Structures are given as structure tokens and as C-alpha cells.
Amino acid sequence: MPMPNNKPARTVADQIQLLESRGMIFQNESDAHILLKNISYYRLKGYWWDMQKDKTIHAFRPDTYFEDVIKRYNFDRKLRLILFDAIELIEISLRTKMIYILSLKHGGKWYSDSNLFNSKTNKKTCKTLHQETVDKLKSEFNRSQESFIKDHKKRYPNDSTPDAWKMLEVASMGILSRLYKGLNDQSPEKATIAKEMGLNSHKELSSWLEAITYIRNIIAHHSRLWSRNMVKSPKEKLNNPIGQWLTSPILPVQKKKVYLIICCMIYLCNHINPNHDIKDRIIDLFKQFSSIEIYKLGFLNNWDKEPIWCNHSC
């Protein structure tokens, strides 16, 4: 397969000139120059992609302003910060419940007991998925610079399986999600954790955790949520939901966008801490950026009339 021809590197002035030649309008080129020196051209490209009338020659539609691109960028950045706060709330609650519920029943080293987990095997590595997860968990533990981890290593240098309240405290959201999903489906503790997170099915919680972990990784790398198709789609239909959920069918486009995953986050936050402010902050952000096309995130079809989003007066 032939390699693509290398394109010449462009100065910021060249980038502005190129965008102008394609029809983009700059209200203040001096400000644009500063912004493009600090936010890369290709990072911003994802925010202006749908502003093009011809994606082959990259010609922009009439009245396409660079400042509107920056407005989208700032909106997306602020939304990601709000969602990261939601993820923190969910992740810490999940970690706490897994440590508490499973340790009380099976002891502090439960995560290393293969009998508590399904026996699915990775055909490539010939290891069980449980063993792979434990290996990654131990790797995260060994990399940690937390003072209580250093103290444990100093006091117990030969202990390769510290108690879960130490081990899981430094586990990533991804590891927690895998560990939970890997528990035997018949485990009463797996069902209890789901119930305490507000769901009646461990399959629902596993699905949601995978999707939220996916979003977490996007946010952690400061990547774009704006108009992005999601690789992970959480379960939409719930088994007799405990809290307020969605009443109208989800459209295919809403499943592809971040809307459904944000709804899952709000649902979990509602159950974990009814006094959280995540939903209000998202709605306030939408008001602050009233010209932003939030339907590109999947917020359409009277989303604000759904029980999970509207106030008691709806």
C-alpha cells in the first residue's frame, strides 16, 4: 500500500491563511494566533469538521467563524470537567462498596480468590480474565507512590496480596469495572453492589461501568466529546429502575452520542448522593452556551422533559 505524501509543516500564520482560503472568517486574527499557538490545529479540527460544506476540498459553509469553533471547544472542555466530577463520585462509591461488601463476606484478600470469579480465559494469553485483572491490579499497586502503600511494602515486603482496602484504593476505574464484571453472576455480593448503586441487575451495572470507564479515559486524555460517536453504549432498558430514568425510547443517534452515558451518570449520582449538583451544572452550562447545538451530543427530542432531567414541575 503506497504511503501518503508528507505534507509540509505550517506556521500559525500559514494555518490561519489556509483556513481563510477555505472560507473561515476570523474576527480577531491576533487572538486566533495566540489560541493556535496553544491549541493545535488538528485538535480544533474535530470542532469545525461539520462546519464544512465540502469535506473533500475542506471548504467551509458561509458565515463560519473561528470564534464559534473556540466556543465549541470551551463548551466541550467545561462539560468534560463537570463529567469528571460525576465520575469521581461514582468511582469512589463503587470502590468503597466493593471493598466493604466483599471483604466482610470473604475476607480482605477476596480479589485473589479465583473461586469467586468466572473462569473465562483469554485464548491469546491462556490466562483467565480474572488472573489478568489481578496482574494489572498488582501492577498499579506496585507503581503507586501513596504513603500508605510505601508503608505497607516496608512493613510487609513479602506480602504480594495486600488487603482489598489497600489494594483497591489505588485501582483505576477500568480495573474496578473489570473486577466487578468478573465476579460470578450468582454472587449475592455482586447483586448487592448493583442494588446499592441503584440498579436491580448486575448486567446493567457492568454495562454502565464499561461505558463510564470509556468516557473517563477520553476525559483523562483531554480528548473531545463534542459530536463524537461512542464506542461503548450502556444498557438503556432497565429492570424496574429504582430511581427516575428515561421514559421515551432512545433514538439510534442518542445511543451513538454521549447523551445516554451522561444519563447513566446522573442516575447513579442521584442514588449515591441525592444532593449532588452535576445535573444542575450541566443545565447551567447549556444556558451559558445557549447557541451551542447540544443535539450533536444526543440531547434532542425533548430530552429536558425526561424525569431524570426535569424538575418536579415538569
mmCIF file of C-alpha atoms in Angstrom:
data_model
loop_
_atom_site.group_PDB
_atom_site.id
_atom_site.type_symbol
_atom_site.label_atom_id
_atom_site.label_comp_id
_atom_site.label_asym_id
_atom_site.label_seq_id
_atom_site.Cartn_x
_atom_site.Cartn_y
_atom_site.Cartn_z
ATOM 1 C CA MET A 1 0.000 0.000 0.000
ATOM 2 C CA PRO A 2 1.526 3.361 -1.008
ATOM 3 C CA MET A 3 2.345 5.747 1.803
ATOM 4 C CA PRO A 4 0.612 9.158 1.764
ATOM 5 C CA ASN A 5 2.715 12.098 0.697
ATOM 6 C CA ASN A 6 4.123 14.058 3.600
ATOM 7 C CA LYS A 7 2.552 17.488 3.989
ATOM 8 C CA PRO A 8 4.752 20.445 4.837
ATOM 9 C CA ALA A 9 4.616 21.778 8.374
ATOM 10 C CA ARG A 10 2.780 25.100 8.600
ATOM 11 C CA THR A 11 3.356 28.106 10.802
ATOM 12 C CA VAL A 12 0.396 29.506 12.744
ATOM 13 C CA ALA A 13 0.180 32.337 10.212
ATOM 14 C CA ASP A 14 0.072 29.721 7.430
ATOM 15 C CA GLN A 15 -2.687 27.843 9.263
ATOM 16 C CA ILE A 16 -4.811 30.983 9.530
ATOM 17 C CA GLN A 17 -4.218 31.791 5.875
ATOM 18 C CA LEU A 18 -5.213 28.244 4.869
ATOM 19 C CA LEU A 19 -8.419 28.386 6.885
ATOM 20 C CA GLU A 20 -9.261 31.774 5.416
ATOM 21 C CA SER A 21 -8.697 30.444 1.899
ATOM 22 C CA ARG A 22 -11.254 27.743 2.677
ATOM 23 C CA GLY A 23 -13.833 30.260 3.830
ATOM 24 C CA MET A 24 -13.363 30.529 7.592
ATOM 25 C CA ILE A 25 -13.835 34.030 8.999
ATOM 26 C CA PHE A 26 -11.641 35.458 11.766
ATOM 27 C CA GLN A 27 -12.976 38.357 13.809
ATOM 28 C CA ASN A 28 -9.641 38.807 15.577
ATOM 29 C CA GLU A 29 -6.577 37.250 13.964
ATOM 30 C CA SER A 30 -4.299 38.293 16.828
ATOM 31 C CA ASP A 31 -6.396 36.293 19.297
ATOM 32 C CA ALA A 32 -6.579 33.406 16.854
ATOM 33 C CA HIS A 33 -2.795 33.413 16.548
ATOM 34 C CA ILE A 34 -2.423 33.096 20.328
ATOM 35 C CA LEU A 35 -5.016 30.323 20.510
ATOM 36 C CA LEU A 36 -3.459 28.306 17.684
ATOM 37 C CA LYS A 37 -0.068 28.555 19.376
ATOM 38 C CA ASN A 38 -1.569 26.830 22.409
ATOM 39 C CA ILE A 39 -4.295 24.590 20.941
ATOM 40 C CA SER A 40 -3.146 22.547 17.980
ATOM 41 C CA TYR A 41 -4.744 22.840 14.547
ATOM 42 C CA TYR A 42 -5.685 19.151 14.478
ATOM 43 C CA ARG A 43 -7.164 19.309 17.969
ATOM 44 C CA LEU A 44 -9.525 22.058 16.808
ATOM 45 C CA LYS A 45 -10.283 20.253 13.568
ATOM 46 C CA GLY A 46 -12.769 17.973 15.339
ATOM 47 C CA TYR A 47 -14.787 21.048 16.329
ATOM 48 C CA TRP A 48 -15.037 22.529 12.830
ATOM 49 C CA TRP A 49 -15.381 19.302 10.845
ATOM 50 C CA ASP A 50 -19.167 19.550 10.468
ATOM 51 C CA MET A 51 -18.891 23.255 9.526
ATOM 52 C CA GLN A 52 -17.531 22.244 6.133
ATOM 53 C CA LYS A 53 -19.801 22.211 3.106
ATOM 54 C CA ASP A 54 -17.312 20.057 1.189
ATOM 55 C CA LYS A 55 -15.165 17.676 3.214
ATOM 56 C CA THR A 56 -13.060 16.720 0.196
ATOM 57 C CA ILE A 57 -11.682 20.169 -0.505
ATOM 58 C CA HIS A 58 -12.386 21.279 3.078
ATOM 59 C CA ALA A 59 -14.414 24.310 2.064
ATOM 60 C CA PHE A 60 -16.440 25.891 4.862
ATOM 61 C CA ARG A 61 -20.076 26.899 4.786
ATOM 62 C CA PRO A 62 -20.861 30.647 4.632
ATOM 63 C CA ASP A 63 -20.623 32.531 7.948
ATOM 64 C CA THR A 64 -18.262 30.018 9.550
ATOM 65 C CA TYR A 65 -16.381 31.850 12.289
ATOM 66 C CA PHE A 66 -13.217 30.702 14.043
ATOM 67 C CA GLU A 67 -14.651 32.173 17.244
ATOM 68 C CA ASP A 68 -17.580 29.724 17.031
ATOM 69 C CA VAL A 69 -15.085 26.876 16.840
ATOM 70 C CA ILE A 70 -13.437 28.146 20.022
ATOM 71 C CA LYS A 71 -16.843 28.460 21.672
ATOM 72 C CA ARG A 72 -17.484 24.773 20.938
ATOM 73 C CA TYR A 73 -14.042 23.908 22.260
ATOM 74 C CA ASN A 74 -14.593 25.792 25.533
ATOM 75 C CA PHE A 75 -18.058 24.293 25.968
ATOM 76 C CA ASP A 76 -16.672 20.793 25.497
ATOM 77 C CA ARG A 77 -13.829 21.446 27.938
ATOM 78 C CA LYS A 78 -16.212 22.659 30.643
ATOM 79 C CA LEU A 79 -18.581 19.740 30.073
ATOM 80 C CA ARG A 80 -15.703 17.292 30.494
ATOM 81 C CA LEU A 81 -14.733 18.898 33.803
ATOM 82 C CA ILE A 82 -18.283 18.510 35.120
ATOM 83 C CA LEU A 83 -18.466 14.897 33.984
ATOM 84 C CA PHE A 84 -15.122 14.125 35.592
ATOM 85 C CA ASP A 85 -16.597 15.228 38.913
ATOM 86 C CA ALA A 86 -19.501 12.842 38.320
ATOM 87 C CA ILE A 87 -17.109 10.011 37.522
ATOM 88 C CA GLU A 88 -15.168 10.699 40.728
ATOM 89 C CA LEU A 89 -18.373 10.362 42.737
ATOM 90 C CA ILE A 90 -19.256 7.075 41.003
ATOM 91 C CA GLU A 91 -15.758 5.600 41.115
ATOM 92 C CA ILE A 92 -15.204 6.271 44.809
ATOM 93 C CA SER A 93 -18.628 4.889 45.707
ATOM 94 C CA LEU A 94 -18.067 1.727 43.646
ATOM 95 C CA ARG A 95 -14.622 1.200 45.165
ATOM 96 C CA THR A 96 -15.972 1.628 48.687
ATOM 97 C CA LYS A 97 -18.862 -0.795 48.181
ATOM 98 C CA MET A 98 -16.666 -3.460 46.591
ATOM 99 C CA ILE A 99 -14.148 -3.264 49.444
ATOM 100 C CA TYR A 100 -16.758 -3.196 52.187
ATOM 101 C CA ILE A 101 -19.300 -5.749 50.952
ATOM 102 C CA LEU A 102 -16.888 -8.358 49.580
ATOM 103 C CA SER A 103 -14.324 -8.046 52.382
ATOM 104 C CA LEU A 104 -16.935 -8.542 55.095
ATOM 105 C CA LYS A 105 -18.129 -11.720 53.378
ATOM 106 C CA HIS A 106 -14.906 -13.221 52.010
ATOM 107 C CA GLY A 107 -12.042 -11.518 53.824
ATOM 108 C CA GLY A 108 -9.612 -8.823 52.749
ATOM 109 C CA LYS A 109 -7.922 -10.903 50.048
ATOM 110 C CA TRP A 110 -11.133 -11.834 48.208
ATOM 111 C CA TYR A 111 -9.964 -10.313 44.921
ATOM 112 C CA SER A 112 -7.277 -13.029 44.644
ATOM 113 C CA ASP A 113 -9.718 -15.928 45.174
ATOM 114 C CA SER A 114 -10.391 -17.382 41.729
ATOM 115 C CA ASN A 115 -13.392 -19.290 43.068
ATOM 116 C CA LEU A 116 -15.291 -16.011 43.367
ATOM 117 C CA PHE A 117 -14.820 -15.221 39.681
ATOM 118 C CA ASN A 118 -15.870 -16.737 36.392
ATOM 119 C CA SER A 119 -13.317 -18.937 34.643
ATOM 120 C CA LYS A 120 -13.303 -17.273 31.215
ATOM 121 C CA THR A 121 -9.902 -17.466 29.549
ATOM 122 C CA ASN A 122 -8.060 -15.166 27.183
ATOM 123 C CA LYS A 123 -7.140 -17.506 24.318
ATOM 124 C CA LYS A 124 -4.171 -15.368 23.341
ATOM 125 C CA THR A 125 -2.509 -15.398 26.759
ATOM 126 C CA CYS A 126 -4.014 -18.643 28.084
ATOM 127 C CA LYS A 127 -4.670 -16.778 31.337
ATOM 128 C CA THR A 128 -8.072 -16.421 32.939
ATOM 129 C CA LEU A 129 -9.554 -12.944 32.688
ATOM 130 C CA HIS A 130 -9.519 -12.875 36.475
ATOM 131 C CA GLN A 131 -5.776 -13.521 36.618
ATOM 132 C CA GLU A 132 -5.138 -10.830 34.011
ATOM 133 C CA THR A 133 -7.152 -8.359 36.065
ATOM 134 C CA VAL A 134 -5.294 -9.264 39.274
ATOM 135 C CA ASP A 135 -1.969 -8.897 37.456
ATOM 136 C CA LYS A 136 -2.941 -5.393 36.340
ATOM 137 C CA LEU A 137 -4.189 -4.582 39.825
ATOM 138 C CA LYS A 138 -0.856 -5.633 41.334
ATOM 139 C CA SER A 139 0.994 -3.630 38.712
ATOM 140 C CA GLU A 140 -0.954 -0.498 39.658
ATOM 141 C CA PHE A 141 -0.272 -1.215 43.331
ATOM 142 C CA ASN A 142 3.458 -1.599 42.717
ATOM 143 C CA ARG A 143 3.614 1.675 40.760
ATOM 144 C CA SER A 144 1.778 3.645 43.421
ATOM 145 C CA GLN A 145 3.651 6.287 45.380
ATOM 146 C CA GLU A 146 0.956 6.645 48.046
ATOM 147 C CA SER A 147 2.440 6.856 51.537
ATOM 148 C CA PHE A 148 0.277 4.042 52.900
ATOM 149 C CA ILE A 149 1.418 1.791 50.051
ATOM 150 C CA LYS A 150 5.070 2.574 50.730
ATOM 151 C CA ASP A 151 4.487 1.855 54.412
ATOM 152 C CA HIS A 152 2.864 -1.492 53.595
ATOM 153 C CA LYS A 153 5.776 -2.538 51.372
ATOM 154 C CA LYS A 154 8.243 -1.583 54.085
ATOM 155 C CA ARG A 155 6.395 -3.448 56.843
ATOM 156 C CA TYR A 156 5.347 -6.485 54.793
ATOM 157 C CA PRO A 157 7.906 -6.883 51.983
ATOM 158 C CA ASN A 158 6.776 -10.435 51.172
ATOM 159 C CA ASP A 159 3.039 -9.736 51.026
ATOM 160 C CA SER A 160 2.032 -9.918 47.366
ATOM 161 C CA THR A 161 -1.716 -9.753 48.096
ATOM 162 C CA PRO A 162 -2.435 -6.848 50.446
ATOM 163 C CA ASP A 163 -5.943 -6.486 51.823
ATOM 164 C CA ALA A 164 -8.534 -5.107 49.431
ATOM 165 C CA TRP A 165 -8.892 -1.830 51.347
ATOM 166 C CA LYS A 166 -5.293 -1.095 50.435
ATOM 167 C CA MET A 167 -5.137 -2.813 47.057
ATOM 168 C CA LEU A 168 -8.303 -1.356 45.545
ATOM 169 C CA GLU A 169 -7.711 2.134 46.871
ATOM 170 C CA VAL A 170 -5.161 2.687 44.091
ATOM 171 C CA ALA A 171 -7.055 0.716 41.427
ATOM 172 C CA SER A 172 -8.189 2.544 38.298
ATOM 173 C CA MET A 173 -11.833 2.750 37.261
ATOM 174 C CA GLY A 174 -11.080 0.273 34.488
ATOM 175 C CA ILE A 175 -9.699 -2.311 36.910
ATOM 176 C CA LEU A 176 -12.641 -1.859 39.276
ATOM 177 C CA SER A 177 -15.051 -2.317 36.372
ATOM 178 C CA ARG A 178 -13.292 -5.498 35.195
ATOM 179 C CA LEU A 179 -13.110 -6.889 38.708
ATOM 180 C CA TYR A 180 -16.821 -6.332 39.253
ATOM 181 C CA LYS A 181 -17.814 -7.768 35.884
ATOM 182 C CA GLY A 182 -15.646 -10.841 36.501
ATOM 183 C CA LEU A 183 -17.412 -11.821 39.720
ATOM 184 C CA ASN A 184 -19.578 -14.936 39.431
ATOM 185 C CA ASP A 185 -23.020 -13.921 38.205
ATOM 186 C CA GLN A 186 -24.604 -15.938 41.020
ATOM 187 C CA SER A 187 -22.667 -13.991 43.649
ATOM 188 C CA PRO A 188 -25.065 -12.377 46.169
ATOM 189 C CA GLU A 189 -22.461 -9.661 46.748
ATOM 190 C CA LYS A 190 -22.442 -8.762 43.055
ATOM 191 C CA ALA A 191 -26.210 -8.254 43.212
ATOM 192 C CA THR A 192 -25.913 -6.284 46.466
ATOM 193 C CA ILE A 193 -23.373 -3.871 44.971
ATOM 194 C CA ALA A 194 -25.631 -3.266 41.959
ATOM 195 C CA LYS A 195 -28.578 -2.653 44.283
ATOM 196 C CA GLU A 196 -26.587 -0.206 46.391
ATOM 197 C CA MET A 197 -25.620 1.649 43.218
ATOM 198 C CA GLY A 198 -29.312 1.960 42.335
ATOM 199 C CA LEU A 199 -29.761 -0.877 39.832
ATOM 200 C CA ASN A 200 -31.616 -4.182 40.035
ATOM 201 C CA SER A 201 -29.268 -6.066 37.700
ATOM 202 C CA HIS A 202 -25.515 -6.632 37.804
ATOM 203 C CA LYS A 203 -25.563 -6.778 33.997
ATOM 204 C CA GLU A 204 -26.910 -3.241 33.900
ATOM 205 C CA LEU A 205 -24.220 -2.002 36.263
ATOM 206 C CA SER A 206 -21.437 -3.814 34.381
ATOM 207 C CA SER A 207 -22.630 -2.283 31.109
ATOM 208 C CA TRP A 208 -22.785 1.181 32.617
ATOM 209 C CA LEU A 209 -19.379 0.908 34.260
ATOM 210 C CA GLU A 210 -17.748 -0.093 30.972
ATOM 211 C CA ALA A 211 -19.286 2.918 29.204
ATOM 212 C CA ILE A 212 -18.376 5.310 32.017
ATOM 213 C CA THR A 213 -14.809 3.965 32.080
ATOM 214 C CA TYR A 214 -14.619 4.629 28.337
ATOM 215 C CA ILE A 215 -15.730 8.236 28.907
ATOM 216 C CA ARG A 216 -13.298 8.569 31.797
ATOM 217 C CA ASN A 217 -10.400 7.611 29.559
ATOM 218 C CA ILE A 218 -11.455 10.150 26.927
ATOM 219 C CA ILE A 219 -11.644 12.885 29.548
ATOM 220 C CA ALA A 220 -8.373 11.866 31.223
ATOM 221 C CA HIS A 221 -6.605 12.364 27.881
ATOM 222 C CA HIS A 222 -8.373 15.724 27.358
ATOM 223 C CA SER A 223 -9.947 14.355 24.196
ATOM 224 C CA ARG A 224 -13.107 15.556 22.502
ATOM 225 C CA LEU A 225 -16.649 14.562 23.477
ATOM 226 C CA TRP A 226 -18.196 17.038 21.065
ATOM 227 C CA SER A 227 -20.080 15.310 18.223
ATOM 228 C CA ARG A 228 -18.170 12.098 18.898
ATOM 229 C CA ASN A 229 -19.576 8.623 18.281
ATOM 230 C CA MET A 230 -19.239 6.435 21.353
ATOM 231 C CA VAL A 231 -17.592 3.014 21.103
ATOM 232 C CA LYS A 232 -19.372 1.831 24.259
ATOM 233 C CA SER A 233 -23.150 2.006 24.593
ATOM 234 C CA PRO A 234 -24.678 1.245 28.023
ATOM 235 C CA LYS A 235 -27.897 -0.693 28.515
ATOM 236 C CA GLU A 236 -30.860 1.600 28.033
ATOM 237 C CA LYS A 237 -33.744 -0.574 29.211
ATOM 238 C CA LEU A 238 -33.654 -1.110 32.958
ATOM 239 C CA ASN A 239 -35.272 -3.817 35.037
ATOM 240 C CA ASN A 240 -37.767 -1.870 37.156
ATOM 241 C CA PRO A 241 -35.493 1.135 37.824
ATOM 242 C CA ILE A 242 -35.276 2.241 41.441
ATOM 243 C CA GLY A 243 -34.885 5.920 40.573
ATOM 244 C CA GLN A 244 -36.050 8.303 37.867
ATOM 245 C CA TRP A 245 -34.990 7.156 34.430
ATOM 246 C CA LEU A 246 -35.906 7.681 30.776
ATOM 247 C CA THR A 247 -39.494 7.167 29.658
ATOM 248 C CA SER A 248 -39.208 7.750 25.899
ATOM 249 C CA PRO A 249 -37.384 5.348 23.565
ATOM 250 C CA ILE A 250 -33.785 6.299 22.866
ATOM 251 C CA LEU A 251 -33.149 7.172 19.235
ATOM 252 C CA PRO A 252 -30.231 5.439 17.463
ATOM 253 C CA VAL A 253 -28.321 8.725 17.247
ATOM 254 C CA GLN A 254 -28.687 9.220 21.006
ATOM 255 C CA LYS A 255 -27.151 5.798 21.609
ATOM 256 C CA LYS A 256 -24.187 6.757 19.464
ATOM 257 C CA LYS A 257 -23.542 10.032 21.260
ATOM 258 C CA VAL A 258 -22.593 10.821 24.849
ATOM 259 C CA TYR A 259 -26.187 11.642 25.909
ATOM 260 C CA LEU A 260 -27.097 8.145 27.087
ATOM 261 C CA ILE A 261 -23.890 7.725 29.104
ATOM 262 C CA ILE A 262 -24.430 11.105 30.765
ATOM 263 C CA CYS A 263 -27.952 9.969 31.689
ATOM 264 C CA CYS A 264 -26.421 6.882 33.316
ATOM 265 C CA MET A 265 -24.031 9.079 35.292
ATOM 266 C CA ILE A 266 -26.869 11.308 36.521
ATOM 267 C CA TYR A 267 -28.893 8.244 37.550
ATOM 268 C CA LEU A 268 -26.007 6.798 39.585
ATOM 269 C CA CYS A 269 -25.161 10.167 41.129
ATOM 270 C CA ASN A 270 -28.820 10.594 42.131
ATOM 271 C CA HIS A 271 -28.643 7.334 44.063
ATOM 272 C CA ILE A 272 -25.172 7.834 45.544
ATOM 273 C CA ASN A 273 -25.750 11.405 46.668
ATOM 274 C CA PRO A 274 -29.218 12.934 46.134
ATOM 275 C CA ASN A 275 -27.717 16.380 46.902
ATOM 276 C CA HIS A 276 -25.183 16.306 44.064
ATOM 277 C CA ASP A 277 -25.042 19.281 41.693
ATOM 278 C CA ILE A 278 -23.888 17.559 38.495
ATOM 279 C CA LYS A 279 -27.215 17.817 36.655
ATOM 280 C CA ASP A 280 -27.695 21.469 37.616
ATOM 281 C CA ARG A 281 -24.182 22.312 36.448
ATOM 282 C CA ILE A 282 -24.790 20.649 33.082
ATOM 283 C CA ILE A 283 -28.077 22.517 32.597
ATOM 284 C CA ASP A 284 -26.405 25.798 33.638
ATOM 285 C CA LEU A 285 -23.630 25.136 31.116
ATOM 286 C CA PHE A 286 -26.223 24.653 28.368
ATOM 287 C CA LYS A 287 -27.754 28.017 29.325
ATOM 288 C CA GLN A 288 -24.334 29.684 29.390
ATOM 289 C CA PHE A 289 -23.625 28.369 25.877
ATOM 290 C CA SER A 290 -27.162 28.763 24.543
ATOM 291 C CA SER A 291 -26.023 28.912 20.907
ATOM 292 C CA ILE A 292 -24.254 25.530 21.087
ATOM 293 C CA GLU A 293 -26.001 22.749 19.141
ATOM 294 C CA ILE A 294 -26.329 20.258 22.005
ATOM 295 C CA TYR A 295 -28.226 17.879 19.726
ATOM 296 C CA LYS A 296 -24.784 16.948 18.394
ATOM 297 C CA LEU A 297 -24.221 15.332 21.801
ATOM 298 C CA GLY A 298 -27.537 13.483 21.560
ATOM 299 C CA PHE A 299 -29.576 15.997 23.576
ATOM 300 C CA LEU A 300 -32.673 16.154 21.403
ATOM 301 C CA ASN A 301 -36.280 15.020 21.211
ATOM 302 C CA ASN A 302 -37.473 16.869 24.367
ATOM 303 C CA TRP A 303 -34.638 15.485 26.476
ATOM 304 C CA ASP A 304 -35.341 18.094 29.174
ATOM 305 C CA LYS A 305 -38.839 16.670 29.709
ATOM 306 C CA GLU A 306 -37.487 13.293 30.758
ATOM 307 C CA PRO A 307 -37.992 12.551 34.509
ATOM 308 C CA ILE A 308 -34.259 12.231 35.114
ATOM 309 C CA TRP A 309 -33.630 15.733 33.733
ATOM 310 C CA CYS A 310 -36.654 17.868 34.536
ATOM 311 C CA ASN A 311 -37.634 19.475 37.828
ATOM 312 C CA HIS A 312 -40.642 18.419 39.868
ATOM 313 C CA SER A 313 -42.731 20.947 37.936
ATOM 314 C CA CYS A 314 -42.348 19.034 34.658
#
